[in-house]
Tab-separated table of C-alpha atoms and ligand atoms in Angstrom:
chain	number	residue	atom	x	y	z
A	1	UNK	CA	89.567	39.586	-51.550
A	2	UNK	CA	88.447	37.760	-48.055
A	3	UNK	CA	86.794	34.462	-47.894
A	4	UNK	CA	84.410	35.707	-45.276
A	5	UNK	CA	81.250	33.074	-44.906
A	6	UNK	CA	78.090	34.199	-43.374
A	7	UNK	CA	78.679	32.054	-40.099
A	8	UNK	CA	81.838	34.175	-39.802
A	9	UNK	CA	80.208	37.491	-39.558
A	10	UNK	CA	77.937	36.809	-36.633
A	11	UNK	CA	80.718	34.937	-35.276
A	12	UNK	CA	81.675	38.473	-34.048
A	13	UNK	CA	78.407	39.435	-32.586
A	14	UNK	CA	78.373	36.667	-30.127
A	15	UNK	CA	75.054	36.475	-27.857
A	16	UNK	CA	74.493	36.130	-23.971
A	17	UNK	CA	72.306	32.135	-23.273
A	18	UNK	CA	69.717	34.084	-22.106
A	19	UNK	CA	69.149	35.362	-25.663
A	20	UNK	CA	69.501	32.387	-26.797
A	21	UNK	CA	67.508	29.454	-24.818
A	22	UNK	CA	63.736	29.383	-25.939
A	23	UNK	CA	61.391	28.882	-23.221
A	24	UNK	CA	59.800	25.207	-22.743
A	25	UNK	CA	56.476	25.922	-24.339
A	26	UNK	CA	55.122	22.501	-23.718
A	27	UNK	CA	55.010	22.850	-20.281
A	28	UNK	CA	53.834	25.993	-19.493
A	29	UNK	CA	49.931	26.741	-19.168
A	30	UNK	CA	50.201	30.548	-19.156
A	31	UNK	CA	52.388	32.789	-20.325
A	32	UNK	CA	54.814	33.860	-18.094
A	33	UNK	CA	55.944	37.760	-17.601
A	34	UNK	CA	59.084	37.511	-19.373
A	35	UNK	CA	56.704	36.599	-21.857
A	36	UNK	CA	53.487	39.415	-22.316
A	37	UNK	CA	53.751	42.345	-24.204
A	38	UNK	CA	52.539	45.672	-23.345
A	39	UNK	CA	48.447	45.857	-25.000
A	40	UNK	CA	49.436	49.226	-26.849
A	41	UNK	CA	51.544	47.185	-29.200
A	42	UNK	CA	47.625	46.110	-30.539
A	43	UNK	CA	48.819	43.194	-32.107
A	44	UNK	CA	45.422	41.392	-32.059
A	45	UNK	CA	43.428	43.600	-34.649
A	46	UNK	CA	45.025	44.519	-37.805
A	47	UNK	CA	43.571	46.788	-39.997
A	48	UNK	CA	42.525	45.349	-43.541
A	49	UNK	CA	43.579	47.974	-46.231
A	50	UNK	CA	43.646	45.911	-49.318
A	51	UNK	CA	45.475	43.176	-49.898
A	52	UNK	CA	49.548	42.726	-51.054
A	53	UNK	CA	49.772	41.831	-54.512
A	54	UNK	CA	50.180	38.378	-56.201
A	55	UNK	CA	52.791	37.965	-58.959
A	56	UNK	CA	52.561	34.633	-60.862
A	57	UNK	CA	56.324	34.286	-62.365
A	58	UNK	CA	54.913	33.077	-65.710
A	59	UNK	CA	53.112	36.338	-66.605
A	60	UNK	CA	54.267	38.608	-68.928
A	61	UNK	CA	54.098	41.798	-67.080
A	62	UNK	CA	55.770	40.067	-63.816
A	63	UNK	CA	58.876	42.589	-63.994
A	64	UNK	CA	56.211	45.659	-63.844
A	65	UNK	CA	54.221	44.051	-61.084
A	66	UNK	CA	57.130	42.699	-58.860
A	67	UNK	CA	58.664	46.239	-59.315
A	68	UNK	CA	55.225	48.248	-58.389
A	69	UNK	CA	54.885	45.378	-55.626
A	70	UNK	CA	58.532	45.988	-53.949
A	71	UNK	CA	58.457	49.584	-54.193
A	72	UNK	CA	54.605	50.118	-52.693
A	73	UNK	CA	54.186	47.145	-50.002
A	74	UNK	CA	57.723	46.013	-50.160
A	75	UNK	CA	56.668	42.262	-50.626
A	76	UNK	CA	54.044	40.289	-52.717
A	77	UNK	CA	52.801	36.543	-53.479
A	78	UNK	CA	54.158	34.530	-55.736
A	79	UNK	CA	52.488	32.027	-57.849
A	80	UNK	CA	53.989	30.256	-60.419
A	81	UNK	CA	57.421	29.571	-58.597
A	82	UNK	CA	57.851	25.768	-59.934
A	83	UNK	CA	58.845	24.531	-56.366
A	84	UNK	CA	56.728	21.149	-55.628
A	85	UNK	CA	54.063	21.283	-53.198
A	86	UNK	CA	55.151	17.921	-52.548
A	87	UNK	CA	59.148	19.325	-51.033
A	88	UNK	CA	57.168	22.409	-49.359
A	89	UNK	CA	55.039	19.820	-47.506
A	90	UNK	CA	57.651	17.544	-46.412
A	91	UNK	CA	59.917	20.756	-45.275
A	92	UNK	CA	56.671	21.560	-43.250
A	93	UNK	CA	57.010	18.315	-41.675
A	94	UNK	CA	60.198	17.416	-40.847
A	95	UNK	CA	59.787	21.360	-39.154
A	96	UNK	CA	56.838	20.019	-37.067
A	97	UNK	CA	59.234	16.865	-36.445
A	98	UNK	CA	61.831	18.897	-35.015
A	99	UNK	CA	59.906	21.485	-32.944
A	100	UNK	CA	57.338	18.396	-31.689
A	101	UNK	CA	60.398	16.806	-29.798
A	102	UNK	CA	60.811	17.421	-26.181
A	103	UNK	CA	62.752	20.798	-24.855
A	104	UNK	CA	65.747	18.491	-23.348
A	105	UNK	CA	66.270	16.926	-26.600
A	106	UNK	CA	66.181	20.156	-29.143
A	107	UNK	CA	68.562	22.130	-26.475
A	108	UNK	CA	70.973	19.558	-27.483
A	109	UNK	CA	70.918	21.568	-31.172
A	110	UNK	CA	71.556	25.002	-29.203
A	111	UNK	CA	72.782	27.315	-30.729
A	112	UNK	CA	76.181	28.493	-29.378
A	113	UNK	CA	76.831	31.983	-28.300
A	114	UNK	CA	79.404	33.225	-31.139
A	115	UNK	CA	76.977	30.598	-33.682
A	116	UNK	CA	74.851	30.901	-36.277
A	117	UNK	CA	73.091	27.812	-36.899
A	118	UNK	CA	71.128	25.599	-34.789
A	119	UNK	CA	68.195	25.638	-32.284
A	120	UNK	CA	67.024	28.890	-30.525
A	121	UNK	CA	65.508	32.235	-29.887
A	122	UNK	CA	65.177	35.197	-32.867
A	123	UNK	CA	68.493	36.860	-33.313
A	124	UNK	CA	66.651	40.318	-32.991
A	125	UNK	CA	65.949	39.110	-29.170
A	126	UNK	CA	68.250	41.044	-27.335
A	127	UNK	CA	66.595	44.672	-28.639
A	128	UNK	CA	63.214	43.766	-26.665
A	129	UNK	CA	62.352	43.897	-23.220
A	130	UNK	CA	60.143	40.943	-23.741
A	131	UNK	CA	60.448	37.613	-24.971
A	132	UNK	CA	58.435	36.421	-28.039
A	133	UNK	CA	56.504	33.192	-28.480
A	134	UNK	CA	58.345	31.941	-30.888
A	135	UNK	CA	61.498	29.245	-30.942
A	136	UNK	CA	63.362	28.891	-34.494
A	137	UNK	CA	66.070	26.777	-36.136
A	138	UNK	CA	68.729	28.191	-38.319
A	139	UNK	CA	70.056	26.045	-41.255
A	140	UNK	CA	73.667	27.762	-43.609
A	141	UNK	CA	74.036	24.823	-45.844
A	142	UNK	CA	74.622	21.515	-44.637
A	143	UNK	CA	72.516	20.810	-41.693
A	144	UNK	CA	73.803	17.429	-40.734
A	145	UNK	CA	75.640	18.186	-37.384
A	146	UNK	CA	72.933	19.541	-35.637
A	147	UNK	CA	70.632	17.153	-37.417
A	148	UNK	CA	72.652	14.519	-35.727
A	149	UNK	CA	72.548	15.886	-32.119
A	150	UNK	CA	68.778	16.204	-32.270
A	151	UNK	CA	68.493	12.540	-34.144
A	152	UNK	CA	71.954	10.376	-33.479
A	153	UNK	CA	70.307	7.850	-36.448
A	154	UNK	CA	67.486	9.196	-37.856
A	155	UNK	CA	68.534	12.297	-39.108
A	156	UNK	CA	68.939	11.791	-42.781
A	157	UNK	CA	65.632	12.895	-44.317
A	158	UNK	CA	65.794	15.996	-42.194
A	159	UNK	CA	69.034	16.562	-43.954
A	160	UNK	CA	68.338	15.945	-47.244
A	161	UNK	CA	64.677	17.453	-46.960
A	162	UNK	CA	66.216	20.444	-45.965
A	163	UNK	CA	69.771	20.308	-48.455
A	164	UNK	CA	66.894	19.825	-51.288
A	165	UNK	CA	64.688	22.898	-50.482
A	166	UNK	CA	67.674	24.972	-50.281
A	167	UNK	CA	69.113	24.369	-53.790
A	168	UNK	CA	65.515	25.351	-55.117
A	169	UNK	CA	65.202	27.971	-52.970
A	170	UNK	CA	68.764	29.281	-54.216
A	171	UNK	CA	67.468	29.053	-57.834
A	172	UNK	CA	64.141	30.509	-57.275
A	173	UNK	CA	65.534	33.268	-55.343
A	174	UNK	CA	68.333	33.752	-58.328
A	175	UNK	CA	65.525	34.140	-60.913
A	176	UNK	CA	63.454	36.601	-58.705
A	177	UNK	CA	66.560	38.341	-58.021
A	178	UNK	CA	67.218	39.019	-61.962
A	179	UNK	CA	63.450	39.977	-62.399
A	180	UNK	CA	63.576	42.792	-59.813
A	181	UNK	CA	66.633	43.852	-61.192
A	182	UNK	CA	64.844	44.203	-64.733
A	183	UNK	CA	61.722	46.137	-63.567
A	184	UNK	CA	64.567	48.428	-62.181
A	185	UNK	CA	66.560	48.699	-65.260
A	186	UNK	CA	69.620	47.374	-63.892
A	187	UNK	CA	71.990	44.799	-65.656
A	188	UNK	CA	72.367	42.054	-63.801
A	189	UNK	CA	76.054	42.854	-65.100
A	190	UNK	CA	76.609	44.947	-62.350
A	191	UNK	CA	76.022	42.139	-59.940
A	192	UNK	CA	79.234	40.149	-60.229
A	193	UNK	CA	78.251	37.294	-58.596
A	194	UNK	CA	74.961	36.821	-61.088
A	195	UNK	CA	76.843	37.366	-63.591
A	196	UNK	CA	78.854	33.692	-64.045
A	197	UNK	CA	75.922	31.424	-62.736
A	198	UNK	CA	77.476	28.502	-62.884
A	199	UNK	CA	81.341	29.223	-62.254
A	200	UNK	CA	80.945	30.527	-58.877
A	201	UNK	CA	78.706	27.786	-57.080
A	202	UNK	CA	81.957	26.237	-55.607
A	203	UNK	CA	83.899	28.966	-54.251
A	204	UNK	CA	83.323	30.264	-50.887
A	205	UNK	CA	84.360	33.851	-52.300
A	206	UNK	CA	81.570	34.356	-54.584
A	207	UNK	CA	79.059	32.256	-53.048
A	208	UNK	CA	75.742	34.184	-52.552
A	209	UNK	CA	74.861	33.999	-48.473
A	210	UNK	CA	71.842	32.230	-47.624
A	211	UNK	CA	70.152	30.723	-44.865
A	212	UNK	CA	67.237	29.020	-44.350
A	213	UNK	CA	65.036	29.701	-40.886
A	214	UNK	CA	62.562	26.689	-39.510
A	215	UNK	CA	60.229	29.064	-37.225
A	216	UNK	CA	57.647	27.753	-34.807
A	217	UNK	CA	54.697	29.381	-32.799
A	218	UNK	CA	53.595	27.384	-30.591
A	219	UNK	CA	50.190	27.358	-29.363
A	220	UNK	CA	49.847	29.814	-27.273
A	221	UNK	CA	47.264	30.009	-23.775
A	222	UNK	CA	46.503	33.965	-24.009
A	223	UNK	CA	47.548	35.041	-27.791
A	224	UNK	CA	46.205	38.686	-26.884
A	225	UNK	CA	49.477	38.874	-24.801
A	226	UNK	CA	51.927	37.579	-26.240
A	227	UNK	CA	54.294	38.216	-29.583
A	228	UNK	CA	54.967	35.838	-32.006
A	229	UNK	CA	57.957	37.582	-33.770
A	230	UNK	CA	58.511	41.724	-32.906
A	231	UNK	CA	58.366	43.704	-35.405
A	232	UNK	CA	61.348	43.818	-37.821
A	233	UNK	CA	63.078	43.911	-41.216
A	234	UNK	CA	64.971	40.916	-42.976
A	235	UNK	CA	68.778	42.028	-43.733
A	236	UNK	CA	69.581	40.314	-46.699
A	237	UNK	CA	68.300	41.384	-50.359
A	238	UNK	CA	64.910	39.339	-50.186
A	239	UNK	CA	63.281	36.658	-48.544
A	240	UNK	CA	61.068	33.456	-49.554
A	241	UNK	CA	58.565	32.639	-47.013
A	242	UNK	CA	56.640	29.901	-46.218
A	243	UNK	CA	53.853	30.024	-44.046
A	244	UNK	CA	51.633	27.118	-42.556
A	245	UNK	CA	48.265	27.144	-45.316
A	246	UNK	CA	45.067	28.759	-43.074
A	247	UNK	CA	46.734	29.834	-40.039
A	248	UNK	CA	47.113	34.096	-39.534
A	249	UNK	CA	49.794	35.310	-38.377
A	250	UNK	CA	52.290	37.766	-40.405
A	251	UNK	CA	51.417	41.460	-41.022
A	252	UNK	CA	53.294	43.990	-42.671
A	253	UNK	CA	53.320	47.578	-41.732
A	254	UNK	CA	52.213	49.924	-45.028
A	255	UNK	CA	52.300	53.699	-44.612
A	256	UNK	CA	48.977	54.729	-44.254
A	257	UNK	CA	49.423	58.532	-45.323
A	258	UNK	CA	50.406	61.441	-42.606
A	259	UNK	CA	48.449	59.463	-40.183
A	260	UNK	CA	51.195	56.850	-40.111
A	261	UNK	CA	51.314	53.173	-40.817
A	262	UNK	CA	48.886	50.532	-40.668
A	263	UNK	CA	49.426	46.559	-40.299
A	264	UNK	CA	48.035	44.559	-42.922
A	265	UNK	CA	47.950	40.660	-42.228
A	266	UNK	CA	49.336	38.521	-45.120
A	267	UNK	CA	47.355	35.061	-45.540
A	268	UNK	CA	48.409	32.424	-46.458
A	269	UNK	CA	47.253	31.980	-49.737
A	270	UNK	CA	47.396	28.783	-51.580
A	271	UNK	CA	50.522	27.794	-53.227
A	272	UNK	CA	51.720	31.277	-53.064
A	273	UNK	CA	55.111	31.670	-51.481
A	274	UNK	CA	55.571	35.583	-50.030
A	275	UNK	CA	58.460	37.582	-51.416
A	276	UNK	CA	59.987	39.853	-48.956
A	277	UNK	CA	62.702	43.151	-49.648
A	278	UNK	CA	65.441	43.319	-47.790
A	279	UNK	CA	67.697	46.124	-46.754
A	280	UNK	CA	70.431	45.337	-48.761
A	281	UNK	CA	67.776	45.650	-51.812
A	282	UNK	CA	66.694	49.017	-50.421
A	283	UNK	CA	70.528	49.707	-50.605
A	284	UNK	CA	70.716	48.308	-54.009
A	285	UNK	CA	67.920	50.162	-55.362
A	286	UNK	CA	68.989	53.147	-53.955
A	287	UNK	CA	65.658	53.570	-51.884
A	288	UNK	CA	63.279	52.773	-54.738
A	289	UNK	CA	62.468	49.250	-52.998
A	290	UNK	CA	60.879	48.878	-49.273
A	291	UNK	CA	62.701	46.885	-46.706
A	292	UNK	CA	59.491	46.306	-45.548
A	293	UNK	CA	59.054	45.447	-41.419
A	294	UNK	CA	56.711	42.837	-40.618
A	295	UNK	CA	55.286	40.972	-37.427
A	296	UNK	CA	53.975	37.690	-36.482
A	297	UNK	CA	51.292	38.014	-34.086
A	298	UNK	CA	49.791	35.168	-32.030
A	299	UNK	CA	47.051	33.561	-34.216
A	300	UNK	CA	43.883	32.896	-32.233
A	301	UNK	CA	43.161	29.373	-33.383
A	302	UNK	CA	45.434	28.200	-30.786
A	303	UNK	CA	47.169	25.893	-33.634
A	304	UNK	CA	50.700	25.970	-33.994
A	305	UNK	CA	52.389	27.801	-36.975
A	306	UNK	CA	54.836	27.159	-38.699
A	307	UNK	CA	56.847	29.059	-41.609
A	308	UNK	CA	60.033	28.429	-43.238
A	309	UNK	CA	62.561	31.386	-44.495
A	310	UNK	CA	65.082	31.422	-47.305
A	311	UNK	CA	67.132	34.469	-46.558
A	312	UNK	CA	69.258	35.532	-50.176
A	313	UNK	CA	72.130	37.833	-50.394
A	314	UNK	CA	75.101	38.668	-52.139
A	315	UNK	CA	78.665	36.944	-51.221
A	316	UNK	CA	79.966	38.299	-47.976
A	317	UNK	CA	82.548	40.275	-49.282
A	318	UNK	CA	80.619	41.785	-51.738
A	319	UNK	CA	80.249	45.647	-51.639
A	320	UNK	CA	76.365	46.644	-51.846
A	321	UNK	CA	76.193	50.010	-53.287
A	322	UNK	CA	73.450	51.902	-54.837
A	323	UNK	CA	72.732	50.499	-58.516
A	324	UNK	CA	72.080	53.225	-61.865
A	325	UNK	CA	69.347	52.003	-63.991
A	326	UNK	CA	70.439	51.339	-67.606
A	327	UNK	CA	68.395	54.835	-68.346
A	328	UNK	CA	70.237	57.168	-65.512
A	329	UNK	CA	73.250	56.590	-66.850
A	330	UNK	CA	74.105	60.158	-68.256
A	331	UNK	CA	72.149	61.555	-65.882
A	332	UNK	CA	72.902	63.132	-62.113
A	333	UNK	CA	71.580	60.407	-59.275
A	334	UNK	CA	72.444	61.344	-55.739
A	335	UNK	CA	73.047	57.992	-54.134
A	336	UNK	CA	71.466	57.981	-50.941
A	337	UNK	CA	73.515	54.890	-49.379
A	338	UNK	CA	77.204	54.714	-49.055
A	339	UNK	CA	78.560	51.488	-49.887
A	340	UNK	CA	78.964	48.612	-47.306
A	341	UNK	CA	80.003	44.539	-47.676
A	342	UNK	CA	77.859	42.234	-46.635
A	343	UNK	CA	79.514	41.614	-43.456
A	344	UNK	CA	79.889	45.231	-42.433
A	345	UNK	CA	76.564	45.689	-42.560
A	346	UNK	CA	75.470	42.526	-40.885
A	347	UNK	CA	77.825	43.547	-37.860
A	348	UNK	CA	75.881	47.172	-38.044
A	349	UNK	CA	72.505	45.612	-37.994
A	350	UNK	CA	73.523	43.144	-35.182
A	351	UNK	CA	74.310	46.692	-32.718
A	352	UNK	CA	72.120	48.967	-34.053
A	353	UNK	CA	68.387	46.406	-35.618
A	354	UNK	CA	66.488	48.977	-37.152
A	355	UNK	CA	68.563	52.033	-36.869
A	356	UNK	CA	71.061	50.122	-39.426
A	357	UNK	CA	70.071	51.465	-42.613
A	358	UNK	CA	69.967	55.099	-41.387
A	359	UNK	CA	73.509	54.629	-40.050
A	360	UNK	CA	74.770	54.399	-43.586
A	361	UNK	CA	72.846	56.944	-45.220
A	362	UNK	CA	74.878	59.809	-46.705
B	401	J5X	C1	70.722	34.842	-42.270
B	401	J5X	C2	70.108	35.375	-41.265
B	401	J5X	C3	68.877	36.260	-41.344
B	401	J5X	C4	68.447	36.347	-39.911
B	401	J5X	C5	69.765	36.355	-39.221
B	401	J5X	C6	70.504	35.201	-39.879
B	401	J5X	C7	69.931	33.886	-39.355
B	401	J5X	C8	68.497	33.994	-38.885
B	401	J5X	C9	67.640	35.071	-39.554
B	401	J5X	C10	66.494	35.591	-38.675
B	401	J5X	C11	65.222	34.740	-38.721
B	401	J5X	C12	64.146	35.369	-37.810
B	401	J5X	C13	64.021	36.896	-38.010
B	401	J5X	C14	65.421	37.540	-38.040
B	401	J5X	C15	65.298	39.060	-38.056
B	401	J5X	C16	66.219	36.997	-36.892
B	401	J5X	O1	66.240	37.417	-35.774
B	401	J5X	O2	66.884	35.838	-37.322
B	401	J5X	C17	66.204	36.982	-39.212
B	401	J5X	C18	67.604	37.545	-39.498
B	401	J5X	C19	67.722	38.734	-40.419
B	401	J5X	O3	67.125	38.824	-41.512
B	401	J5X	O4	68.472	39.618	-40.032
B	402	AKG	O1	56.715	33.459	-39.589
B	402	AKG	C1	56.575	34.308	-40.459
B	402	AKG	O2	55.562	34.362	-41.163
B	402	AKG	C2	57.645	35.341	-40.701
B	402	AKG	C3	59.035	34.905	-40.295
B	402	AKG	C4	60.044	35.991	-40.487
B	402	AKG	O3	59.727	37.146	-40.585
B	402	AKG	C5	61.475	35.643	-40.550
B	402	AKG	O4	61.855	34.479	-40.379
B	402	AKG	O5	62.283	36.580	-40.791
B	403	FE2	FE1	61.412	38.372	-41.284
């Protein structure tokens, strides 16, 4: 068995600077080139075609709903989630801290080429011919050495802000992990890492991977032109979002019958947190769950946003594989996925973005 940690497996997909070094947004009063999208990509209207589904974690039925919700939209709201309003505030801040400090001083928290963590453009960057209007910052655990480079003394609440949001992010995400798996009918005994909760924290080896994603849109001088984050689909098993409360932004594409797919915009709603699928979900679930592709289009108040991402998935060595429910077991279920680890399939996805989960269909 390997010891293989997230940073590790994009270690091998190592990125050219120019993918890398986010544009200085504060000083430029329109948007460059580089930076506007072709108009057919329409991201200024989005259709309205009902609304994704709220799940409040303390109701009864929430295993039905999440399930209906992941395997229809692919994501929902979630109310209920017990993290304090008062940590997803301060999270919100110490974001606006870091992104509000000049270009010189957050380049010192770049990213490096064959790194994971730190200060700089969308991974997915490379795969468009345009750049997006968008700069991020990339926490895996401990943040405290870039933390240090943007603030040489005053980087402790940044750290712990962020080291606290993570372990209830981890827990949350744990407990909405074993809730999908019960609208599916799957025991979470099949998950190996679920399975001793409070054994494995410690060990590198069965340590699920997560990350957490500070993501800024700056305001922007002509949002009909420019792309906030391209369209795209998380790669881990699901994703808790936060978004800044009244400011539009994310839409999710919904198949909208032979005529194709529509975007729907998700608002912010208050205190909900949004629940995204990810592939290795769509894996697990053997297609029954969306890995659903989403947007962020340039909001038109001219505010910045801001939204914060806990990316959950299984230990890096871990083989995803298509799950049986508890009631397919005697019967015949073509799995439509053959199995990958975590880090093959990250290394797919980093060549191939959205052609990754076809590329391991059997
Ligand atoms: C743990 C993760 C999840 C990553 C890669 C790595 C660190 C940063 C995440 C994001 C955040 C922004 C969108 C995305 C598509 C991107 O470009 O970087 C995400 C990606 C993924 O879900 O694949
Ligand atoms: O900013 C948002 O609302 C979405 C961010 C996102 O999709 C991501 O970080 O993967
Ligand atoms: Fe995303």
């Amino acid at each position: 068995m390997g010891t293989t940690t997230l940073s590790e497996a994009y270690r091998d997909h190592p990125l050219h600077l120019r993918h890398i070094i986010p544009l200085d947004f504060g000083s430029t009063p329109t948007v460059p080139e580089s930076h506007v999208w072709p108009h057919s990509d329409g991201f200024s209207s989005a259709d309205i075609s009902g609304d994704l589904p709220v799940v409040d974690m303390r109701d009864p039925d929430a295993a039905e709903l999440m399930g209906r919700a992941c395997e229809t939209w692919g994501a929902f709201q979630l109310m209920g989630h017990g993290i304090p309003m008062k940590l997803i505030e301060e999270v919100e801040l110490e974001a606006r801290r870091l992104f509000g400090l000049p270009a010189e001083q957050k380049l010192k928290a770049l990213r490096s080429p064959g790194g994971a963590t730190g200060y700089g453009v969308a991974r997915i960057t490379p795969f468009f011919t345009k750049y997006m209007w968008h700069e991020g910052f990339t926490i895996m655990g401990s943040p405290i050495d870039h933390a240090r480079e943007l603030w040489p003394h005053g980087y402790q609440q940044f750290c712990e802000t962020m080291e606290s949001y993570q372990k209830q992010m981890k827990l949350l995400a744990d407990d909405v992990m074993r809730i999908m798996l019960k609208s599916l009918n799957i025991s979470e005994q099949e998950l190996s890492w679920l399975a001793n909760k409070n054994l494995n924290q410690y060990h590198t080896t069965t340590a699920p991977c997560t990350a957490l994603q500070l993501n800024s849109y700056p305001s922007c001088p002509d949002p009909n032109r420019a792309m906030g984050l391209a369209p795209h689909t998380d790669t881990f098993l699901l994703t808790v979002l936060h978004q800044t409360a009244h400011i539009d932004g994310l839409q999710i594409s919904k198949e909208a019958g032979p005529t194709g797919s529509t975007w729907v915009p998700v608002r912010p709603a208050n205190g909900a947190l949004v629940v995204n699928v990810g592939d290795l979900f769509q894996i697990l679930s053997n297609g029954r769950f969306t890995s659903v592709v989403h947007r962020v289009v340039v909001n038109q108040t001219r505010r910045q946003r801001f939204s914060v991402a806990y990316f959950y998935g299984p230990p890096a060595d871990f083989a995803v594989s298509p799950l049986l429910s508890s009631g397919q077991q005697d019967q015949v279920v073509v799995p439509r996925y053959r199995s990958v680890t975590v880090k093959e399939y990250v290394g797919i996805k980093a060549k191939n973005l959205d052609k990754a989960l076809s590329l391991i269909k059997i």
